[in-house]
Amino acid sequence: NILPRFYTHLYASDHLIVRRGQEFQLKVTFDRPYKPSDDQFAVEFVIGGSPQYSKGTYIPVSVAKDRQSPWAGRVVDSTDNVVTVGITPAPDCIVGKWRTYVAVVTPYGIRRTRRDESRDLYVLFNAWATGDSVFLDDADEREECVLNEVGVIYHGAYDDMSERPWNFGQFDYGVLDACLFIMDKAAMPITNRGDAIKVARKASAMLNSHDDDGVLVGNWSGDYTYGVAPTSWTGSTEILLNYSSSKTPVCYAQCWVYAAVFNTFLRCLGIPARVVTNFFSAHDNDGNLKTDVILDENGRIDKHRTKDSIWNYHCWNECYMSRPDLPQGFGGWQAVDATPQETSDGMYRCGPASVQAIKHGQICFPFDAPFLFAEVNSDVVFYSRNPRDGTLDPVKVNSSHVGRMVVTKVPGQDARRDITDQYKFPEGSPEERTVLEKAEEYGCHREKATPPEADVELDMPLMEVRVGDDFELKLEFNNTSDQARTVDVYVSGNVVYYTGVTSSEFLFKTPRVILDPKKGRRTKHILSNLCVRSQDYMRKLVEQANLHFIATGKVKETGQIITSMRVVTLHTPKLSVEVSGLAKVSEEMMVTVEFTNPFKFNLEDVYVRVEGPGVMPPKYKHYSLITAGSSLTWTEGVTPRRAGPTKLMASLDCAALRQVYGQAQLTVKP
């Protein structure tokens, strides 16, 4: 019997699923009553192809007091021919699918039960057991990071955040077997599968298809002809079941898909895990703590020489575990990342790296801490290129742009939590300076020069813009000097992938601004005749619907450079998800997805997906055309299979319009 106290009752499985370090009970029926004084028997557990006692892959559990075994065993009850045995798997035992036998000592030798697949049991990591390396003593965090099937993934811009719901589906039928198959496919030694550090590191390599035919193929090109667009997925179940049945990588993923499916893998096996999003995440090509932006002699960005990119946001995972391989204090949350960005020990993987070590600049410890440290701590350095000899001089250092905010979901609520302070100390604090110096001791280099601050400030205020809107771009100048200033400004508007890579430029203006001297008070000069027309950017949009504006100006009188950057996340129309009928286990109800095309153009080749844990498996529908101004309605009958609160989530996706999501909350009655 699966008792809720194992917190495994949610798994859709015909097998017994238990957590290590916690007693479970088996009933053994003999052909006569059991006599403790005369009869000897053991319950045997074996895993892998060639089980051996010395490797922990063959575990005989005896109930006799005088016989010790790696897993504790006792007789709980003996009535007639039925003996109830209590068995406690060791808190560090191998995680996976174990085969079960009963062996009886007879005058003719040992007799064993036959192989019976229905008696196989799964043993998982146990965040509730103090002896387990993944023990997490915060009950709310544990409930969220092991048992919650529905997540929220944050994207967009740090000051204009969007969110997408995601069905992790770690309890769905077949998902646990798919997660174990991933370790089989990686040829991971069975003996390593009880070590959470090794499991997380192996999975960070296996979730991407580089090197090892892992789960997901990355694609940032915008062409998803041969697979599913990353923005179209609504959950992990379809991806994992597809992978385990086809044995081939699934197309396609970008960072949040990698992070979401990795999260499912970790939670499914019992390792507490959460998805985090870092806004303005540096992807530094040469391992220093600088993201280099090269300007020509006029102050305009030299796109050919600027190679480093800053992702508007980047998602990775944190998993909770002790780190006996590190000095004390570096256990707890560990950053792991399955998005293939850089190789680590020859494979595309990243982590686990102690978040505490990243915060304190102790980046010498395994694994991959310097890369993660740079993602949240790089400076953006603007260099001016000397036209005579090509040398580069730093003209502006922005130390607060990268790692602007790191967020994750609040346990038990659909709200976000700012966890930036877990990755770094406050900007400009003495602790932050010490940490950066510490990181430099381990080989991270940063820009030492501190160019004088310009006496003109430049800012681009936040704008809320919907896809298809015309809007006005504003630049705010503030002259803090007592003399008039003339600024030659370059304003460039680009459609960018969320990885910071430019797709195409749609706006380029070169206004000259004359600023009056400061007269005892701050005076803003607002330049606002920069009109952005939808016809200029709509044809060039890529899937994340981000517009990236950068303004650089050269102050004529002083030669100083001023800069400002702004990501405008275009807001997409909503998808409506409605539920009708009584939400009750085993009774049919209706789910309706509705969408109206608000644009003056048609949407072609549209995919709509919908799913909900415990209510509806992933389903999708294809519409070849949704004409301008017209609507679609898709109604599907579903039968909930278990009680409790849950969510239905849907996405609409086509080449001209990505990132359209909708959801409905419901509580299923028993």
XYZ file of C-alpha atoms in Angstrom:
670
model
C 0.000 0.000 0.000
C 1.288 3.465 -0.816
C 0.718 5.676 2.187
C 0.579 9.468 1.779
C 3.350 9.669 4.377
C 5.798 8.605 1.641
C 4.447 11.498 -0.428
C 4.423 9.117 -3.403
C 0.645 8.603 -3.613
C 0.397 11.078 -6.524
C 2.446 8.918 -8.925
C 0.328 7.269 -11.631
C 1.904 3.814 -11.365
C 0.942 0.196 -10.731
C 4.054 -0.334 -8.595
C 5.009 0.406 -5.014
C 6.976 3.681 -4.866
C 8.813 4.523 -1.643
C 11.430 6.991 -0.451
C 14.716 5.880 1.056
C 15.366 6.190 4.782
C 11.694 5.533 5.574
C 10.051 2.238 6.516
C 7.557 0.579 4.175
C 5.658 -2.669 4.745
C 5.314 -5.832 2.673
C 2.970 -8.753 3.293
C 4.486 -12.188 2.619
C 2.113 -15.176 2.405
C 3.632 -18.613 3.177
C 2.033 -22.072 2.812
C 1.927 -22.474 6.619
C 2.180 -20.247 9.712
C 5.611 -18.666 10.335
C 7.614 -19.993 13.348
C 10.262 -17.394 14.312
C 12.364 -19.927 16.224
C 12.709 -22.371 13.301
C 12.044 -20.536 10.050
C 14.590 -18.383 8.269
C 13.704 -16.155 5.342
C 14.923 -12.934 3.754
C 13.378 -10.365 1.427
C 15.907 -9.699 -1.354
C 16.168 -6.525 -3.409
C 18.306 -6.400 -6.554
C 18.989 -3.678 -9.126
C 20.989 -3.614 -12.371
C 22.396 -6.343 -14.603
C 24.918 -8.053 -12.293
C 23.845 -7.506 -8.673
C 26.577 -7.700 -6.037
C 26.327 -7.348 -2.275
C 29.635 -5.432 -2.129
C 28.354 -2.789 -4.580
C 25.012 -2.272 -2.859
C 23.082 -3.665 -5.842
C 22.046 -6.875 -4.006
C 20.371 -6.287 -0.625
C 19.158 -9.303 1.381
C 16.992 -8.080 4.278
C 16.689 -10.541 7.157
C 14.187 -10.138 10.001
C 16.355 -12.123 12.421
C 17.781 -10.011 15.231
C 21.232 -11.564 14.919
C 21.629 -10.839 11.188
C 22.510 -7.317 10.147
C 21.699 -6.064 6.647
C 22.236 -2.715 4.867
C 18.466 -2.104 4.989
C 16.713 -2.602 8.325
C 14.025 -5.319 8.515
C 11.564 -6.382 11.225
C 8.424 -8.455 11.595
C 5.554 -6.062 12.234
C 2.824 -8.683 12.435
C 2.349 -12.408 11.900
C -1.154 -13.804 11.530
C -1.727 -17.344 10.287
C 0.266 -17.707 7.062
C 0.740 -13.954 6.489
C 3.828 -12.142 7.792
C 3.955 -8.320 7.574
C 7.561 -7.165 7.210
C 8.759 -3.588 7.820
C 11.725 -2.598 5.633
C 13.727 0.645 5.791
C 15.976 1.300 2.774
C 19.279 2.924 3.733
C 19.110 6.743 3.383
C 22.011 6.636 0.898
C 20.903 3.601 -1.146
C 20.710 3.501 -4.947
C 17.676 5.252 -6.444
C 15.810 3.368 -9.144
C 13.648 0.343 -9.907
C 14.409 -2.658 -7.668
C 13.345 -6.276 -8.254
C 11.951 -8.104 -5.207
C 12.265 -11.772 -4.170
C 11.603 -13.790 -1.028
C 14.260 -16.409 -0.192
C 13.529 -19.211 2.293
C 16.132 -21.482 3.911
C 14.998 -25.135 3.503
C 16.730 -28.458 4.229
C 17.393 -28.629 0.463
C 19.063 -25.223 0.180
C 17.690 -21.744 -0.473
C 14.430 -21.490 -2.415
C 13.463 -18.201 -4.102
C 10.238 -16.831 -5.493
C 10.069 -16.506 -9.273
C 10.660 -13.203 -11.048
C 7.427 -11.208 -10.994
C 7.452 -7.703 -12.502
C 4.399 -6.674 -10.506
C 6.556 -6.873 -7.342
C 9.158 -4.382 -8.633
C 9.400 -1.298 -6.468
C 10.849 2.166 -7.017
C 13.048 3.755 -4.361
C 13.417 7.567 -4.578
C 15.420 10.302 -2.855
C 13.779 11.487 0.362
C 13.717 15.189 1.231
C 11.783 14.284 4.414
C 14.490 11.998 5.888
C 17.269 13.653 7.907
C 19.791 10.994 6.845
C 19.251 11.631 3.122
C 21.636 13.998 1.326
C 18.629 15.892 -0.138
C 16.931 16.462 3.246
C 15.203 19.854 3.247
C 13.896 21.031 6.605
C 11.642 23.825 5.293
C 8.201 22.170 4.918
C 6.757 24.802 2.513
C 9.828 24.706 0.284
C 9.807 20.902 0.323
C 6.136 20.744 -0.639
C 6.745 23.162 -3.527
C 10.047 21.801 -4.808
C 9.213 18.083 -4.700
C 5.425 17.760 -4.868
C 4.117 20.704 -6.895
C 3.423 19.686 -10.499
C 2.549 23.133 -11.816
C 5.105 25.909 -12.051
C 5.467 29.472 -13.226
C 8.447 30.412 -15.394
C 9.391 34.090 -15.566
C 10.644 35.759 -18.739
C 10.578 39.150 -20.492
C 12.403 42.058 -18.841
C 13.201 42.572 -15.144
C 10.969 45.654 -14.897
C 8.242 44.279 -17.208
C 8.060 40.593 -16.365
C 5.921 38.031 -18.138
C 5.127 34.565 -16.885
C 4.217 31.276 -18.457
C 2.592 28.375 -16.593
C 4.246 24.960 -16.970
C 3.060 21.442 -16.192
C 6.080 19.640 -14.750
C 3.959 16.461 -14.658
C 6.466 14.497 -12.549
C 3.693 12.129 -11.380
C 2.204 11.447 -14.831
C 2.092 7.881 -16.079
C 5.409 6.815 -17.599
C 7.401 9.890 -16.516
C 9.303 8.113 -13.712
C 10.374 5.361 -16.122
C 11.388 8.022 -18.661
C 13.600 9.713 -16.040
C 15.277 6.395 -15.179
C 15.719 5.702 -18.910
C 17.693 8.979 -19.192
C 20.264 7.569 -16.746
C 20.317 4.245 -18.611
C 20.834 6.050 -21.926
C 23.747 7.938 -20.360
C 25.219 4.568 -19.315
C 25.436 5.980 -15.790
C 26.863 3.343 -13.427
C 24.082 1.953 -11.215
C 26.329 2.445 -8.167
C 26.372 6.252 -8.743
C 22.595 6.606 -8.811
C 22.208 7.168 -5.094
C 24.502 10.215 -5.190
C 22.441 13.357 -5.814
C 25.518 15.339 -6.927
C 26.386 12.791 -9.631
C 22.748 12.393 -10.710
C 22.276 16.175 -11.122
C 25.553 16.583 -13.014
C 24.859 13.648 -15.342
C 21.331 14.922 -16.031
C 22.566 18.446 -16.822
C 24.497 16.859 -19.711
C 21.717 14.447 -20.725
C 18.889 16.997 -20.924
C 20.519 18.514 -24.033
C 21.281 16.487 -27.149
C 24.898 17.643 -27.576
C 27.531 14.909 -27.073
C 25.183 12.129 -25.980
C 21.846 12.069 -27.875
C 20.184 13.577 -24.817
C 16.572 14.657 -24.406
C 16.222 18.017 -26.207
C 17.607 19.651 -29.345
C 18.281 23.378 -28.912
C 17.162 25.743 -31.667
C 17.416 29.540 -31.608
C 17.035 30.041 -35.374
C 13.324 30.835 -35.635
C 12.811 27.930 -38.065
C 11.044 25.038 -36.332
C 9.786 23.193 -39.424
C 11.005 19.801 -38.233
C 9.734 19.949 -34.665
C 7.731 21.887 -32.098
C 8.564 25.565 -31.522
C 10.029 26.013 -27.998
C 7.313 28.589 -27.241
C 4.571 26.053 -28.045
C 5.248 23.527 -25.260
C 3.046 23.692 -22.157
C 4.649 20.932 -20.091
C 7.334 18.260 -19.747
C 5.232 15.075 -20.016
C 4.926 15.016 -23.807
C 8.680 15.662 -24.197
C 9.818 12.947 -21.756
C 7.387 10.282 -23.013
C 8.329 11.090 -26.604
C 12.026 10.725 -25.754
C 11.690 7.443 -23.861
C 9.519 5.844 -26.570
C 11.461 7.081 -29.634
C 14.913 6.893 -27.958
C 15.856 9.972 -30.017
C 16.200 13.673 -29.056
C 13.042 15.809 -29.131
C 12.881 19.037 -31.194
C 13.040 21.887 -29.998
C 14.127 23.685 -26.834
C 15.411 26.993 -25.554
C 16.597 27.742 -22.024
C 13.249 27.663 -20.187
C 12.297 24.334 -21.832
C 15.611 22.803 -20.735
C 15.101 24.173 -17.222
C 11.461 23.041 -16.991
C 12.148 19.470 -18.157
C 15.240 19.260 -15.918
C 13.008 20.383 -13.041
C 10.600 17.522 -13.794
C 13.491 15.032 -13.799
C 14.797 16.225 -10.408
C 11.399 16.437 -8.699
C 10.345 13.066 -10.116
C 13.347 11.339 -8.538
C 12.763 13.214 -5.282
C 15.502 15.858 -5.428
C 14.033 19.257 -4.393
C 14.324 21.590 -7.396
C 13.096 24.934 -8.721
C 13.437 26.963 -11.917
C 15.136 30.352 -11.549
C 15.368 33.207 -14.055
C 18.301 35.623 -14.213
C 17.465 38.912 -15.972
C 20.305 40.298 -18.132
C 22.414 37.174 -17.996
C 25.945 37.556 -19.329
C 27.118 34.946 -21.779
C 30.753 35.744 -21.708
C 32.847 34.242 -24.487
C 36.264 34.490 -22.856
C 35.687 33.790 -19.169
C 36.391 37.283 -17.843
C 33.983 39.412 -15.834
C 33.442 41.861 -18.661
C 30.893 42.083 -21.413
C 32.633 44.190 -24.020
C 30.753 46.686 -26.191
C 32.971 48.368 -28.807
C 32.113 51.869 -30.053
C 33.608 53.549 -33.117
C 35.163 57.039 -32.957
C 31.710 58.680 -33.237
C 30.230 56.743 -30.325
C 28.210 54.327 -32.441
C 28.256 50.575 -31.590
C 30.597 48.581 -33.785
C 28.518 45.447 -34.335
C 31.292 43.523 -36.077
C 33.686 43.797 -33.147
C 31.156 43.391 -30.311
C 31.078 39.621 -29.709
C 29.864 39.047 -26.122
C 26.111 38.766 -25.687
C 23.780 39.500 -22.807
C 20.677 37.326 -22.699
C 17.559 39.350 -21.788
C 16.893 36.517 -19.376
C 18.213 33.027 -18.820
C 16.602 30.142 -16.924
C 18.468 27.487 -15.011
C 17.664 25.233 -12.031
C 18.548 24.998 -8.395
C 18.481 21.678 -6.582
C 18.850 21.170 -2.852
C 21.473 18.794 -1.454
C 24.383 18.477 0.957
C 27.869 18.883 -0.513
C 30.191 16.596 1.478
C 32.794 17.213 -1.265
C 32.981 20.941 -0.363
C 33.932 22.770 2.850
C 31.162 23.176 5.399
C 28.560 25.829 4.593
C 28.377 25.234 0.836
C 25.552 22.693 0.901
C 21.939 23.728 0.255
C 20.833 25.198 -3.063
C 23.051 24.271 -6.022
C 22.793 25.862 -9.477
C 22.579 23.432 -12.402
C 21.991 24.323 -16.045
C 21.112 21.997 -18.936
C 21.131 24.677 -21.667
C 24.184 23.893 -23.811
C 26.306 27.055 -23.604
C 29.861 25.985 -22.754
C 31.556 22.637 -22.220
C 32.560 21.413 -18.778
C 35.010 18.502 -18.547
C 34.471 18.019 -22.275
C 30.644 17.914 -22.266
C 27.877 20.498 -22.506
C 26.744 20.679 -18.899
C 26.893 23.046 -15.949
C 26.851 22.476 -12.189
C 25.976 21.633 -9.547
C 27.617 24.819 -8.238
C 26.953 25.978 -4.686
C 24.872 29.182 -4.736
C 26.491 30.135 -1.426
C 29.966 29.730 -3.007
C 28.896 31.888 -5.991
C 27.707 34.618 -3.614
C 30.996 34.631 -1.711
C 33.243 34.475 -4.788
C 34.574 31.040 -3.778
C 34.543 29.924 -7.385
C 37.403 27.428 -7.123
C 34.981 24.691 -6.006
C 33.359 22.216 -8.402
C 31.386 22.461 -10.599
C 31.446 25.379 -13.074
C 31.099 28.149 -10.483
C 33.135 30.718 -12.509
C 30.686 30.542 -15.437
C 27.638 31.026 -13.188
C 29.437 33.764 -11.240
C 30.032 35.687 -14.502
C 26.364 35.288 -15.528
C 25.273 37.389 -12.542
C 28.328 39.614 -11.948
C 29.812 40.830 -15.246
C 30.373 44.519 -15.901
C 29.242 45.968 -19.217
C 32.263 47.906 -20.485
C 31.984 50.347 -23.386
C 35.248 50.827 -25.261
C 36.031 53.547 -27.752
C 38.202 52.462 -30.689
C 41.015 54.803 -31.616
C 40.803 55.276 -35.429
C 44.584 55.745 -35.768
C 45.953 52.593 -34.128
C 42.806 50.568 -33.323
C 43.476 50.540 -29.563
C 40.515 50.338 -27.191
C 39.975 52.716 -24.285
C 37.254 52.072 -21.683
C 34.868 55.061 -21.709
C 32.018 53.756 -19.551
C 31.578 50.882 -17.103
C 28.075 49.758 -16.122
C 28.452 47.437 -13.146
C 24.760 47.040 -12.292
C 23.245 45.946 -15.630
C 24.072 42.221 -15.576
C 22.329 39.957 -13.056
C 19.801 42.734 -12.477
C 17.357 40.377 -10.804
C 17.153 36.647 -10.089
C 13.642 35.339 -9.403
C 11.781 32.108 -8.697
C 8.261 31.138 -7.657
C 7.054 31.591 -4.063
C 6.249 28.213 -2.426
C 2.514 27.572 -2.427
C 1.605 30.727 -4.361
C 1.602 31.932 -7.968
C 3.771 34.864 -6.969
C 7.414 35.564 -7.663
C 10.239 35.851 -5.177
C 13.341 37.954 -5.700
C 16.361 35.801 -4.726
C 19.076 38.108 -6.128
C 20.516 38.451 -2.617
C 21.233 34.695 -2.572
C 23.575 35.151 -5.551
C 25.273 38.440 -4.689
C 25.675 41.200 -2.144
C 24.081 44.625 -2.779
C 25.593 46.576 -5.683
C 28.424 48.844 -4.487
C 28.558 47.402 -0.951
C 31.941 46.663 0.696
C 31.033 42.929 0.683
C 30.468 43.033 -3.083
C 33.906 44.578 -3.664
C 35.539 41.892 -1.482
C 33.746 39.125 -3.378
C 34.860 40.479 -6.768
C 38.441 40.652 -5.490
C 38.138 37.065 -4.245
C 36.848 35.934 -7.666
C 39.814 37.656 -9.318
C 42.198 35.567 -7.227
C 40.680 32.561 -8.997
C 41.265 33.975 -12.458
C 38.148 36.062 -13.254
C 39.352 39.343 -14.772
C 37.405 42.580 -14.764
C 37.891 46.119 -15.996
C 40.028 48.074 -13.498
C 39.751 51.472 -15.167
C 37.062 53.790 -13.852
C 36.375 56.376 -16.570
C 35.134 59.694 -15.157
C 31.356 59.919 -14.969
C 29.882 62.087 -17.701
C 28.113 65.251 -16.525
C 25.135 64.395 -18.732
C 22.776 61.577 -17.743
C 20.693 59.630 -20.252
C 17.709 57.407 -19.531
C 14.993 55.607 -21.513
C 11.795 55.302 -19.452
C 9.820 52.038 -19.358
C 7.088 51.589 -21.969
C 4.208 49.120 -22.055
C 3.650 48.172 -25.687
C 1.399 45.544 -27.287
C 2.402 43.590 -30.374
C 1.315 45.608 -33.420
C 1.222 49.022 -31.679
C 2.865 52.192 -32.968
C 4.580 53.985 -30.095
C 6.894 56.837 -29.229
C 10.384 56.246 -27.850
C 11.428 58.820 -25.255
C 14.973 59.774 -24.253
C 15.476 61.741 -21.040
C 18.632 63.878 -20.707
C 19.799 65.585 -17.558
C 22.644 68.117 -17.663
C 24.343 68.240 -14.246
C 27.000 70.797 -15.289
C 26.836 74.591 -15.184
C 27.558 74.906 -18.929
C 25.429 74.156 -21.934
C 26.063 70.753 -23.512
C 25.661 69.485 -27.062
C 25.148 65.754 -27.489
C 25.278 63.857 -30.774
C 23.100 60.799 -30.210
C 22.815 57.486 -32.055
C 19.550 55.670 -31.419
C 19.349 52.126 -32.720
C 16.257 49.884 -32.489
C 16.795 46.182 -33.096
C 14.710 43.068 -33.085
C 16.699 40.686 -30.890
C 16.502 37.080 -29.845
C 16.188 36.777 -26.084
C 19.829 35.586 -26.138
C 20.813 39.166 -26.983
C 21.739 38.275 -30.555
C 20.505 40.885 -33.034
C 18.177 39.710 -35.778
C 17.720 42.998 -37.647
C 17.773 46.765 -37.157
C 14.493 48.570 -37.823
C 15.227 52.035 -36.451
C 18.259 54.284 -36.718
C 18.193 57.990 -35.820
C 20.960 60.508 -35.176
C 19.442 63.493 -33.377
C 21.548 66.320 -31.944
C 20.412 67.537 -28.542
C 21.341 70.908 -27.002
C 21.028 71.005 -23.225
C 20.774 74.147 -21.128
C 23.133 74.449 -18.146
C 21.934 73.339 -14.735
C 20.512 76.363 -12.915
C 20.454 75.201 -9.307
C 17.891 72.478 -9.992
C 17.609 69.286 -12.036
C 16.084 69.920 -15.429
C 15.085 67.104 -17.706
C 15.217 67.467 -21.429
C 12.908 64.937 -23.081
C 13.478 64.002 -26.692
C 10.219 62.462 -27.862
C 9.851 62.738 -31.598
C 11.180 59.212 -32.173
C 8.171 57.407 -33.594
C 8.344 53.613 -33.891
C 5.843 52.234 -36.402
C 4.547 48.685 -36.198
C 5.081 48.196 -39.939
C 8.818 48.757 -39.367
C 9.230 46.027 -36.733
C 6.356 43.534 -37.250
C 7.793 41.914 -40.373
C 11.099 41.333 -38.598
C 9.842 40.050 -35.238
C 11.347 36.840 -33.892
C 9.667 34.550 -31.407
C 10.339 36.323 -28.125
C 8.889 39.612 -29.410
C 11.630 41.752 -27.871
C 12.704 45.130 -29.171
C 16.082 46.309 -27.979
C 16.905 50.014 -28.023
C 20.343 51.369 -27.388
C 21.214 55.051 -27.338
C 24.822 56.193 -27.242
C 25.785 59.826 -27.222
C 29.020 61.763 -27.381
C 29.150 65.033 -25.479
C 30.766 67.488 -27.894
C 32.362 69.744 -25.286
C 33.978 66.969 -23.164
C 34.232 63.957 -25.491
C 32.476 61.873 -22.834
C 30.267 58.930 -23.833
C 26.760 58.422 -22.413
C 24.656 55.307 -22.975
C 21.284 53.828 -22.148
C 19.729 50.473 -23.024
C 16.114 49.390 -22.894
C 14.446 46.064 -23.706
C 10.805 46.518 -24.698
C 8.841 43.295 -24.287
C 5.875 43.408 -26.640
C 2.775 42.160 -24.833
C 0.881 39.441 -26.670
C -2.897 38.912 -26.706
C -4.337 36.461 -24.166
C -5.742 33.004 -24.686
C -8.956 32.208 -22.797
C -9.321 28.830 -21.038
C -12.773 28.060 -19.565
C -14.055 24.992 -17.710
C -17.722 23.990 -17.682
C -19.504 21.194 -15.853
C -18.791 19.750 -12.420
C -15.101 19.116 -11.793
C -15.375 15.667 -10.216
C -13.219 12.530 -10.364
C -14.302 10.153 -13.163
C -17.029 12.524 -14.433
C -16.691 14.193 -17.820
C -16.420 17.984 -17.994
C -15.689 20.425 -20.835
C -12.611 22.557 -21.462
C -12.913 25.404 -23.970
C -9.995 27.369 -25.416
C -10.837 30.626 -27.210
C -8.741 33.159 -29.094
C -9.484 36.196 -31.252
C -6.921 37.414 -33.790
C -6.688 41.163 -32.961
C -4.366 42.007 -35.869
C -4.901 43.404 -39.345
C -3.118 40.364 -40.783
C -3.892 36.644 -40.904
C -2.243 34.051 -38.671
C -1.167 30.932 -40.539
C -0.160 27.430 -39.482
C -1.300 27.886 -35.865
C -0.855 25.257 -33.135
C -2.934 25.323 -29.941
C -1.879 23.081 -27.027
C -3.674 22.371 -23.753
C -2.996 20.105 -20.748
C -3.622 19.836 -17.021
C -2.109 17.493 -14.419
C -4.599 14.918 -13.169
C -7.239 16.251 -15.580
C -6.064 16.167 -19.170
C -3.050 14.713 -20.985
C -1.270 17.033 -23.459
C -3.369 17.585 -26.609
C -2.899 19.880 -29.563
C -4.859 21.114 -32.555
C -3.643 22.642 -35.817
C -5.396 25.550 -37.568
C -4.133 26.375 -41.053
C -5.579 29.921 -40.979
C -7.036 32.404 -38.497
C -8.033 35.438 -40.532
C -7.672 39.015 -39.250
C -10.331 39.770 -36.634
C -11.721 36.220 -36.544
C -11.913 33.828 -33.576
C -11.286 30.171 -32.834
C -13.044 28.005 -30.260
C -11.852 24.512 -29.330
C -13.896 22.445 -26.859
C -12.661 19.122 -25.522
C -14.287 16.668 -23.104
C -12.017 15.579 -20.240
C -12.383 13.233 -17.258
C -10.404 14.153 -14.118
C -8.626 11.156 -12.563
C -7.817 12.574 -9.144
C -9.097 15.107 -6.628
C -7.506 18.355 -5.494
C -6.541 21.781 -6.867
C -4.994 21.840 -10.326
C -4.594 23.993 -13.425
C -5.342 23.761 -17.112
C -2.831 25.577 -19.265
C -2.821 26.362 -22.960
C -0.549 27.927 -25.571
C -1.096 29.309 -29.064
C 1.855 29.401 -31.403
C 2.633 30.313 -35.008
C 5.519 31.935 -36.850
C 3.947 35.417 -36.700
C 2.889 35.216 -33.047
C 4.656 33.373 -30.230
C 4.296 33.433 -26.437
C 0.488 33.405 -26.209
C -0.638 31.639 -23.022
C -3.771 31.097 -20.978
C -4.726 29.115 -17.886
C -7.659 28.172 -15.669
C -7.547 27.155 -11.995
C -9.907 24.449 -10.785
C -10.447 22.150 -7.818
C -11.538 18.608 -8.597
C -13.952 17.086 -6.085
C -13.538 13.413 -5.053
